Coordinates of C-alpha atoms and ligand atoms in Angstrom, one line a residue:
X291 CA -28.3 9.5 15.2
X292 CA -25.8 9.3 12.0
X293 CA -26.0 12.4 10.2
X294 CA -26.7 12.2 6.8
X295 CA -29.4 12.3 4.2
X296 CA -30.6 8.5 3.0
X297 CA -34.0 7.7 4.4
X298 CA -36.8 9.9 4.8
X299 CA -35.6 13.0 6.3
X300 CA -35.5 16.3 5.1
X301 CA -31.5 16.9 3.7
X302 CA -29.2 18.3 6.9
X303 CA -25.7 19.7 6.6
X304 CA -23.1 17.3 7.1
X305 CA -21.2 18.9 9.4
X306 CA -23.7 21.2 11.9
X307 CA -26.8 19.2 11.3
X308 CA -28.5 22.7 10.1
X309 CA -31.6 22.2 7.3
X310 CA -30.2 22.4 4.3
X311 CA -32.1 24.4 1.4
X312 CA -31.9 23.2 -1.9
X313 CA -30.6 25.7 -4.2
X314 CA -29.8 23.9 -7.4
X315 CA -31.0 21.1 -9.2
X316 CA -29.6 18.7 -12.0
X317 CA -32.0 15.8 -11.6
X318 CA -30.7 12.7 -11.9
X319 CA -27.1 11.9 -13.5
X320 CA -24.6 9.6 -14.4
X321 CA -20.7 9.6 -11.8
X322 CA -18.3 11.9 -13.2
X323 CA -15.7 10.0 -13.6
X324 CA -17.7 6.2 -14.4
X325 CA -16.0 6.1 -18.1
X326 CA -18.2 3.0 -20.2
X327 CA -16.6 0.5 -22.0
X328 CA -17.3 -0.2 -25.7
X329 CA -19.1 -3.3 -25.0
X330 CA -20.7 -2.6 -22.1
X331 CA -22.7 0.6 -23.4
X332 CA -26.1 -1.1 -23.1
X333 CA -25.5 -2.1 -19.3
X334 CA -27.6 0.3 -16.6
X335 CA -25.3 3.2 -14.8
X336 CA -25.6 3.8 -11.4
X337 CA -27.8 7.4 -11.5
X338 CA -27.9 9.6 -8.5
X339 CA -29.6 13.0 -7.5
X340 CA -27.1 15.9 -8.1
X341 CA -28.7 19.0 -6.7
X342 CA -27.6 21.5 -4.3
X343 CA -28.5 22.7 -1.0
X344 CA -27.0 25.4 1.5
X345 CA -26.9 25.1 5.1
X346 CA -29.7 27.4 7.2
X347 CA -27.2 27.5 10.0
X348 CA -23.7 27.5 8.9
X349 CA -24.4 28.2 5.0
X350 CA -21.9 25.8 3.8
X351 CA -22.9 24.4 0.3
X352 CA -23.2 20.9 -0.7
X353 CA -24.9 18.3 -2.1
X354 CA -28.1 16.9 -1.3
X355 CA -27.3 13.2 -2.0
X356 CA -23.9 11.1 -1.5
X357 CA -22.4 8.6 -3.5
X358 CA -21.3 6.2 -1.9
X359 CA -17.2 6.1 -2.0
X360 CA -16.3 3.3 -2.9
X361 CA -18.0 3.6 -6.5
X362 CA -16.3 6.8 -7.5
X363 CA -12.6 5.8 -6.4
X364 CA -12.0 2.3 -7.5
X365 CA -9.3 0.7 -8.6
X366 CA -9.1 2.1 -12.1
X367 CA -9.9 6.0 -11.1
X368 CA -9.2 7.8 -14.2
X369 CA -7.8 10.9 -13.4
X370 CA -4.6 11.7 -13.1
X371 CA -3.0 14.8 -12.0
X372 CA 0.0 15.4 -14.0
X373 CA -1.7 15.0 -17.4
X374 CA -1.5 19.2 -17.1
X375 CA 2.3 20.5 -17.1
X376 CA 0.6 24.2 -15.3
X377 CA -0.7 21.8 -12.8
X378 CA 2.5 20.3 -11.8
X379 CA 4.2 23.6 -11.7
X380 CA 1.7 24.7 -9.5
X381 CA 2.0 21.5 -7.4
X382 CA 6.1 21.9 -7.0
X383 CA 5.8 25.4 -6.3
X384 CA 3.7 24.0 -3.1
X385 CA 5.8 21.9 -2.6
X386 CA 8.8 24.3 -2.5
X387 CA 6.6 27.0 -0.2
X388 CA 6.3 23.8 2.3
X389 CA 10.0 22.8 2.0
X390 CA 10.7 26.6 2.6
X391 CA 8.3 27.2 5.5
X392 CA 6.7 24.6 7.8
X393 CA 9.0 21.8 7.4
X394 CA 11.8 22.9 8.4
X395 CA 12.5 20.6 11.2
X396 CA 15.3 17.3 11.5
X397 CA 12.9 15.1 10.6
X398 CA 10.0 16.8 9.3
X399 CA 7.3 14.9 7.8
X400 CA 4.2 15.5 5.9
X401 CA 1.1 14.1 4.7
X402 CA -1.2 14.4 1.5
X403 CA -4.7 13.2 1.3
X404 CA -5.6 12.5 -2.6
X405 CA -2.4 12.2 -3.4
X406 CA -2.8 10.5 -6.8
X407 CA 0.0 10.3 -9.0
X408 CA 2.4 11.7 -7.2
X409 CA 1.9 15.4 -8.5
X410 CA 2.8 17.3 -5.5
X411 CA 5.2 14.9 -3.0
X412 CA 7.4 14.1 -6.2
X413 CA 9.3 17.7 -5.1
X414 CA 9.2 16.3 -1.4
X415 CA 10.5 12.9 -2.1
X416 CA 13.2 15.1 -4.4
X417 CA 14.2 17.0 -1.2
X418 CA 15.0 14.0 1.0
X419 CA 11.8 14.9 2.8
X420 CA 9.6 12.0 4.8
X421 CA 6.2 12.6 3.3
X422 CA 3.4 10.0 2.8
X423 CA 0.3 10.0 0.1
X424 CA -2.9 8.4 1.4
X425 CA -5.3 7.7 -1.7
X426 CA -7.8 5.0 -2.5
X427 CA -7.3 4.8 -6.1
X428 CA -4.9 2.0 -7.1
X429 CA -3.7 2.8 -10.3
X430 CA -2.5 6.4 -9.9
X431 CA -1.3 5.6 -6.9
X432 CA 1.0 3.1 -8.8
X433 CA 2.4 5.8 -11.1
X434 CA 2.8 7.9 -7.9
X435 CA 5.6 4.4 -6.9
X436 CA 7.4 4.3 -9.9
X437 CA 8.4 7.7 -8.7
X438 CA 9.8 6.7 -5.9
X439 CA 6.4 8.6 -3.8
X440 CA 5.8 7.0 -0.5
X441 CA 1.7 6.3 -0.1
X442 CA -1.2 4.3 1.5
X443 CA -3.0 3.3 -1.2
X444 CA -6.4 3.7 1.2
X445 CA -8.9 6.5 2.3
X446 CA -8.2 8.9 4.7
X447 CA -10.9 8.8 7.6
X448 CA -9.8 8.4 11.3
X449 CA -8.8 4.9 11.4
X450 CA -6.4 4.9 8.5
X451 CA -5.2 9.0 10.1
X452 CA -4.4 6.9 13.6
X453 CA -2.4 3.9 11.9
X454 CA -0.3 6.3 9.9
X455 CA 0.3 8.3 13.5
X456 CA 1.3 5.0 15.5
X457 CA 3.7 4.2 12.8
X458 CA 5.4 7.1 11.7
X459 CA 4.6 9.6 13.9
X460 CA 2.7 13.2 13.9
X461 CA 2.8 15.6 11.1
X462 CA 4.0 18.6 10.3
X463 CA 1.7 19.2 7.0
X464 CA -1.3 17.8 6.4
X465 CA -2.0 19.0 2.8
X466 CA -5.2 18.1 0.2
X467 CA -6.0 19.6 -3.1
X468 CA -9.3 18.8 -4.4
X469 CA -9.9 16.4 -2.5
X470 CA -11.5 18.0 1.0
X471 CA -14.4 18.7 -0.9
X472 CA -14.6 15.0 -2.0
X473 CA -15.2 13.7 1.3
X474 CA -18.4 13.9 3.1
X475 CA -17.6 12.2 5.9
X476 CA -15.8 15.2 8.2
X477 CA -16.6 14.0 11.6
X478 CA -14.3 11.2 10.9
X479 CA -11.8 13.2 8.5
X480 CA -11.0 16.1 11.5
X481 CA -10.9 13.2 13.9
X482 CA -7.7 12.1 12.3
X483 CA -6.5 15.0 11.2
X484 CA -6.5 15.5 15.1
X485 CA -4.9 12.7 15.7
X486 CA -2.1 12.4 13.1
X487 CA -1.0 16.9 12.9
X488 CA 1.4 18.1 15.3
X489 CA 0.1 20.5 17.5
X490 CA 1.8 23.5 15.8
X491 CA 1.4 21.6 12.6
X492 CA -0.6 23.0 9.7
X493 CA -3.8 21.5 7.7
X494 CA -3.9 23.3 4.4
X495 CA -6.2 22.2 1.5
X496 CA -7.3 23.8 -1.9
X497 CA -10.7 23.5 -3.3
X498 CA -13.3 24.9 -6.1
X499 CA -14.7 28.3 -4.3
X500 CA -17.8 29.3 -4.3
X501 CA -17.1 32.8 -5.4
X502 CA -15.6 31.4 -8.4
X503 CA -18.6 29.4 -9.3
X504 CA -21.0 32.2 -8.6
X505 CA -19.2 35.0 -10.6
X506 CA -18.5 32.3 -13.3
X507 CA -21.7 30.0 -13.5
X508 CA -19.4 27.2 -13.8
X509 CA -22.1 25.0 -12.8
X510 CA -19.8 22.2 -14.5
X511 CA -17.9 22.4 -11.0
X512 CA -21.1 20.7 -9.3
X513 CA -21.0 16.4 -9.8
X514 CA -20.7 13.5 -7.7
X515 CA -17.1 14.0 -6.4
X516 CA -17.6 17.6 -5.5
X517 CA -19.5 17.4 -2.1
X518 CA -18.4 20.8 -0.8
X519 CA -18.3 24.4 -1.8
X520 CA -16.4 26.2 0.4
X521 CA -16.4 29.5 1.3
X522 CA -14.3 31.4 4.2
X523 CA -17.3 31.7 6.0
X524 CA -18.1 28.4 5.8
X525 CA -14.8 27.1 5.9
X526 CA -14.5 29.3 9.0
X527 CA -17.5 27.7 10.6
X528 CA -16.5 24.2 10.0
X529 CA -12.9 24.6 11.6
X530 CA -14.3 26.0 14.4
X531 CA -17.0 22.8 15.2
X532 CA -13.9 20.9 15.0
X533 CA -11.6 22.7 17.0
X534 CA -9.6 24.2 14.3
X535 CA -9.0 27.7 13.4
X536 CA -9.2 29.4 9.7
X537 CA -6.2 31.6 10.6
X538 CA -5.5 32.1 6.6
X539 CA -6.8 31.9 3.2
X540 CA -5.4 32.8 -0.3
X541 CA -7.4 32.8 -4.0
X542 CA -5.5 30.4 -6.7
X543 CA -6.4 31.0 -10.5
X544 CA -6.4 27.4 -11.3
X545 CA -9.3 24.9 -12.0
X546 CA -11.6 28.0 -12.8
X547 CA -10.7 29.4 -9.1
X548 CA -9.8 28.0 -6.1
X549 CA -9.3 29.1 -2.1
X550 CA -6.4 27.7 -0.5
X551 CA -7.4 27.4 3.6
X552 CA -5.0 26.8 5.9
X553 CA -6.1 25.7 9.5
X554 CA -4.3 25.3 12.7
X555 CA -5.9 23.3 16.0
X556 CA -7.8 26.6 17.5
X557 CA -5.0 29.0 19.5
X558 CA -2.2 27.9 17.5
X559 CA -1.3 30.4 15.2
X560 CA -3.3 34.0 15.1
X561 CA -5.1 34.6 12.6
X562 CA -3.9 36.4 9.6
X563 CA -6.0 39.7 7.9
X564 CA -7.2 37.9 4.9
X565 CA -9.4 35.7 6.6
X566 CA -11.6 38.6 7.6
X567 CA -11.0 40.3 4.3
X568 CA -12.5 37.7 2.2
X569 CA -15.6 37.1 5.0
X570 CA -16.3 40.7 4.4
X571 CA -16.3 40.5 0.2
X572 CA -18.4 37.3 0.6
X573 CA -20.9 39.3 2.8
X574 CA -20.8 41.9 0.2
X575 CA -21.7 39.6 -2.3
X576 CA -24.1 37.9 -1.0
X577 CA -22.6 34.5 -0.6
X578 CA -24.3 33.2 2.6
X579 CA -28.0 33.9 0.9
X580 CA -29.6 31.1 -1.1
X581 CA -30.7 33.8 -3.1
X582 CA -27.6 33.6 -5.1
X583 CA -27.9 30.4 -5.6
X584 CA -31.3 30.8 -7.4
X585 CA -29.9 33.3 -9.8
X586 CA -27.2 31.4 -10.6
X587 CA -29.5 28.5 -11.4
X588 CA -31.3 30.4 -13.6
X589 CA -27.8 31.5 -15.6
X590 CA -26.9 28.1 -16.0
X591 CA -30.4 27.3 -17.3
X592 CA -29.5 30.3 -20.1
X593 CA -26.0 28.7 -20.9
X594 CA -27.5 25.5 -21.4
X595 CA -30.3 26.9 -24.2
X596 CA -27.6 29.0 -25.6
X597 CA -24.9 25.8 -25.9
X598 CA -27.4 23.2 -26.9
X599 CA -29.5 25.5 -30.1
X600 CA -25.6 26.4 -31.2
X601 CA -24.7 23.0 -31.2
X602 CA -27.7 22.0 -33.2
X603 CA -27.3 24.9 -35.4
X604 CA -23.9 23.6 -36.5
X605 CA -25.0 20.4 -36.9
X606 CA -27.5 21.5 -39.1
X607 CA -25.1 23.7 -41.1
X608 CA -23.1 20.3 -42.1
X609 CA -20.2 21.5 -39.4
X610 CA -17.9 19.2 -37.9
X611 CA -17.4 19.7 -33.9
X612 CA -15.2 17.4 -31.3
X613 CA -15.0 18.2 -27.8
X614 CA -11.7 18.9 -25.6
X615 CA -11.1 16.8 -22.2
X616 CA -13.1 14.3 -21.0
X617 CA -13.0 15.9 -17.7
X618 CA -15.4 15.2 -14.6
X619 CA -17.2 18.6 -15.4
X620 CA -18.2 17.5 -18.6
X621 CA -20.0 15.2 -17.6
X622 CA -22.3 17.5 -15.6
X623 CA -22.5 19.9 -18.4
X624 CA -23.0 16.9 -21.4
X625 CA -26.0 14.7 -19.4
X626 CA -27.1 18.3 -18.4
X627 CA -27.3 19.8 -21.8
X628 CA -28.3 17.2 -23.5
X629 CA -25.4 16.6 -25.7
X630 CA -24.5 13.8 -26.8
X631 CA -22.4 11.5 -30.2
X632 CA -25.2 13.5 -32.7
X633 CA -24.4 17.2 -31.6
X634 CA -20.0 16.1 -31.2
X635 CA -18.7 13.4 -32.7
X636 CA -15.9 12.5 -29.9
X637 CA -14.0 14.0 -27.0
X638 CA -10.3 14.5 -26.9
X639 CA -8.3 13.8 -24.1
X640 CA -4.6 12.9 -23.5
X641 CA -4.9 10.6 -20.8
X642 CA -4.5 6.8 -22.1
X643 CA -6.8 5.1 -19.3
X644 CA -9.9 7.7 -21.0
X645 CA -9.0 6.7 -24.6
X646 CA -11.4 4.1 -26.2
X647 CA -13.6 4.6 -23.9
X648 CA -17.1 5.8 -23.7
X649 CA -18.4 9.4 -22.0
X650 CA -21.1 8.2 -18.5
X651 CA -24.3 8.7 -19.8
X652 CA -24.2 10.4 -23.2
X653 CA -21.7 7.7 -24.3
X654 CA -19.4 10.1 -26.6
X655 CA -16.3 8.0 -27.9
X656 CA -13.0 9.3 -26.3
X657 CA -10.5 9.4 -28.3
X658 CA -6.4 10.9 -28.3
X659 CA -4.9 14.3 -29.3
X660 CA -3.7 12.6 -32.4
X661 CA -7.2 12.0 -33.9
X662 CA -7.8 15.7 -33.4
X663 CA -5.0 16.4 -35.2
X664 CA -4.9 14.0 -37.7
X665 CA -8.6 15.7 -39.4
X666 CA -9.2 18.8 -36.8
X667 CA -13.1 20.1 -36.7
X668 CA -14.5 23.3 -37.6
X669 CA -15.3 23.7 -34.0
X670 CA -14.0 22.3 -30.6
X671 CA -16.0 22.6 -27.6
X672 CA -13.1 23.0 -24.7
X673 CA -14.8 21.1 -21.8
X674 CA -11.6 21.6 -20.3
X675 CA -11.9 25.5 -20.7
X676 CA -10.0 25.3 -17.1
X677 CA -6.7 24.3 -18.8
X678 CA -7.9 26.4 -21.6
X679 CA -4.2 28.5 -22.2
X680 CA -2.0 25.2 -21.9
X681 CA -4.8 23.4 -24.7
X682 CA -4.9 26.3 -26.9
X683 CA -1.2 26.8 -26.9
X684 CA -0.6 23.0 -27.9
X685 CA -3.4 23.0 -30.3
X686 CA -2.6 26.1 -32.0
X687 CA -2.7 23.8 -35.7
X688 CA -6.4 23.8 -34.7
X689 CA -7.1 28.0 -34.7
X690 CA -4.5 28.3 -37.7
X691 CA -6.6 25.8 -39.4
X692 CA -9.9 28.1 -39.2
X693 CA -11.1 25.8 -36.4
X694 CA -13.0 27.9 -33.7
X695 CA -12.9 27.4 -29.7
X696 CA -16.6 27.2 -28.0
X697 CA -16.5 28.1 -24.2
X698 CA -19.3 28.4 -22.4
X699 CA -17.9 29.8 -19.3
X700 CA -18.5 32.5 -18.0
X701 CA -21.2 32.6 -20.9
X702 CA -21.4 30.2 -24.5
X703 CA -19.0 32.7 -26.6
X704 CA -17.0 31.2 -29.4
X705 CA -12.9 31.8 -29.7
Ligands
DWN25 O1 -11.3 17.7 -8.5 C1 -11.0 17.0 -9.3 C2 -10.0 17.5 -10.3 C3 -8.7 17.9 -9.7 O2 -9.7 16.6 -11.3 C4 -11.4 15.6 -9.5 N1 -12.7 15.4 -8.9 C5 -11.5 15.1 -10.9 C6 -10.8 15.9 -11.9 O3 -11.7 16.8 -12.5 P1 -11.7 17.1 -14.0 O4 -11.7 15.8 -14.7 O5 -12.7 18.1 -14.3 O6 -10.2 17.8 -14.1 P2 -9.5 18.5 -15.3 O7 -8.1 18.8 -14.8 O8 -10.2 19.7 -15.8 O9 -9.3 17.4 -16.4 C7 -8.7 17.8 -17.6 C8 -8.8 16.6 -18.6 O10 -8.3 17.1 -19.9 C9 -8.0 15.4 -18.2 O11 -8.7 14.2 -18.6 C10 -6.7 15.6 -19.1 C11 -7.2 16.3 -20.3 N2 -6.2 17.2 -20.9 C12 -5.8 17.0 -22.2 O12 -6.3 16.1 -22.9 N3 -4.8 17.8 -22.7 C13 -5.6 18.2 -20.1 C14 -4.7 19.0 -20.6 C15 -4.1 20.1 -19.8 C16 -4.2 18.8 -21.9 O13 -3.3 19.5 -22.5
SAH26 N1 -4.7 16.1 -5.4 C1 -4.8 15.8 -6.8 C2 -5.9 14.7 -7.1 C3 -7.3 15.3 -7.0 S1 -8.5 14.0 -7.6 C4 -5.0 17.0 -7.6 O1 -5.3 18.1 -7.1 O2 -4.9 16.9 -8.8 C5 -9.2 13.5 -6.1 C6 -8.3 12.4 -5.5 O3 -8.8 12.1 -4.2 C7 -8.4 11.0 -6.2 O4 -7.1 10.6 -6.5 C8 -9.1 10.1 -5.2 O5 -8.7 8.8 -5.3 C9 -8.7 10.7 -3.9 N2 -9.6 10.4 -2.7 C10 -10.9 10.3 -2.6 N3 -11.3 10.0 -1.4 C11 -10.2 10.0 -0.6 C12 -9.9 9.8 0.8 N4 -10.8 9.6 1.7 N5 -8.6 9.9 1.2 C13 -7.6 10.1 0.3 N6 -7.8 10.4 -1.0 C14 -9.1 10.3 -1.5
ZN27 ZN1 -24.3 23.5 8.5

């Protein structure tokens, strides 16, 4: 039987089949990244179940219901990766680490999975280096052309992983950031990673960690898109069913906190001492028990209170407040919370594809950087609080102003 959780069944893990135990619950809520136009703000969006379970056998985190794919990366997918300058500094200086390390070879080649604009291979493509992006999403994979970025502009499962092998041959690097948690359908995902890496070759991926989440409540980090929360353990576990080893693992400060995993096929490499190191921390802290999912349920049920009575308190006062980035998070944290065009009167973002549209769900205008600036806010509630230095440091008219930063990560404190 398929493994998944439509029909009657109670929810299993994706990958081991385990019973899954749900943790977290949102309730019903609109896609992430399903922007509304003006006109069409009295049409029905598609609503699914966001909650969260954890695997009773393998205790890898994930969500209780999928979406199915094809609605969250369409044609006109609105994020795109280089809209943050730290972001493609950190995506060079991967790029760079790969050049340096694992590819190496005459004719080295490597693939990227959720390759989107072509944030990461620019700095391959640069180096004379054969690399090819596989992504669904049609318009950032445009901008990743006009760069001169090789890509399949389709998913990456096992049939498209066994085309790309018969044509071009097996690769050295197989790399995906924030993307391997966006697919659920692993089975088929390892089959053609098996297919399409070289046998000493390297899978390497970067995703939300669980930790992270945990220690920071940044509950925003659960939506549609986010299927997976990995942890080493679970990562560890995973690799394994599929005949890969976890042989290392790093922690990355960007998007909130991250783990970068790198597998080999099982034998390959030896495993290095940080795998074990962060197994042992997550043990420590609990990490496998859904326990710690309940109390962090519970602290995201405070933040929410906390946001939503200061938003209505300024409001109240006569304040003026705009939100920051009109990220997927927020969407999560805005249907959530409850917050909608009364409590802020738009959200900012710098992306052109966002502007003039509508937020899914609470329908807040989106509008550019220059209306910000043009009449700043007393307050500004940074729904991108994970880009928070690079925002802060652009916007610092806003804070000279008197205008005040609301975070409410790790807790709702005002900057
Ligand atoms: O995992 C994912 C990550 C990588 O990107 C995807 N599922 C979807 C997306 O998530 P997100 O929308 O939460 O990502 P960000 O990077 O937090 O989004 C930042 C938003 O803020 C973008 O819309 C761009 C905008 N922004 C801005 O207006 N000015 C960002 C920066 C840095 C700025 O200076
Ligand atoms: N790697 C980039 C983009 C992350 S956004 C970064 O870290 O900034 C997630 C991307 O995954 C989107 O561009 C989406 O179109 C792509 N994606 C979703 N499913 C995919 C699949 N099966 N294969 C390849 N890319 C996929
Ligand atoms: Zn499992």
């Amino acid at each position: 039987m398929a493994k998944g959780n439509s029909g009657l069944n109670a929810p299993c893990c994706r990958v081991c089949d385990g019973r899954l135990r749900v943790c977290v619950d949102f309730g019903s809520q609109a896609l992430a990244n399903a922007l509304v136009a003006p006109g069409d703000d009295r049409r029905e969006e598609f609503l699914y179940r966001l909650a969260l379970g954890m695997c009773e056998n393998c205790t890898l985190v994930q969500l209780v219901e999928e979406v199915p794919r094809g609605l969250m990366f369409r044609d006109d997918y609105p994020f795109y990766s280089s809209g943050s300058a730290v972001m493609a500094g950190h995506f060079a200086a991967v790029a760079r680490r790969f050049l340096e390390r694992e590819l190496t070879g005459p004719d080295a080649f490597v693939v990227e999975i959720g390759s989107n604009d072509g944030i990461m291979l620019d700095t391959v493509r640069a180096a004379g280096v054969r690399h090819l992006g596989v992504d669904p999403s049609r318009r950032v994979c445009e901008v990743a052309a006009a760069k001169g970025v090789r890509h399949l502009n389709d998913f990456f499962e096992k049939s498209s992983a066994v085309e790309i092998a018969a044509a071009e041959g097996q690769a050295d690097v197989i790399f995906s950031a924030n993307t391997f948690s966006h697919l659920p359908y692993l089975d088929s995902v390892f089959e053609g990673i098996t297919a399409l890496l070289k046998p000493d070759g390297v899978f390497v991926f970067e995703d939300p960690y669980l930790g992270d989440i945990m220690e920071r409540t940044s509950f925003d980090q659960i939506y549609d898109e986010h299927f997976y929360f990995f942890t080493a353990r679970s990562a560890r576990a995973m690799a394994r069913r599929y005949g890969f080893e976890l042989v290392d693992v790093e922690h990355l400060g960007v998007h909130g906190g991250e783990v970068r995993y790198t597998l080999t096929f099982a034998g390959s490499r030896r495993p290095g001492p940080a795998v074990a190191e962060m197994i042992a921390a997550e043990e420590a802290a609990g990490l496998h028990r859904p326990e710690v999912l309940a109390q962090f349920e519970r602290r995201m049920q405070r933040t929410r209170d906390e946001l939503l009575t200061l938003l209505r308190t300024l409001r109240d006062q006569g304040r003026t407040v705009m939100a920051y980035g009109a990220t997927g998070k927020s969407t999560t944290v805005a249907n959530y919370c409850g917050i909608g065009p009364d409590l802020v009167s738009c959200v900012i973002d710098n992306t052109p594809a966002k502007q003039g549209m509508l937020t899914p769900g609470t329908h807040i205008p989106i509008r550019s950087p220059q209306v910000f600036r043009e009449a700043y806010p007393d307050y500004a509630l940074l729904f991108a609080w994970n880009h928070a230095e690079e925002i802060m440091a652009k916007e610092r008219g806003f804070t000279e102003s008197g205008g005040q930063w609301i975070l409410y990560i790790p807790q709702v404190h005002l900057v």
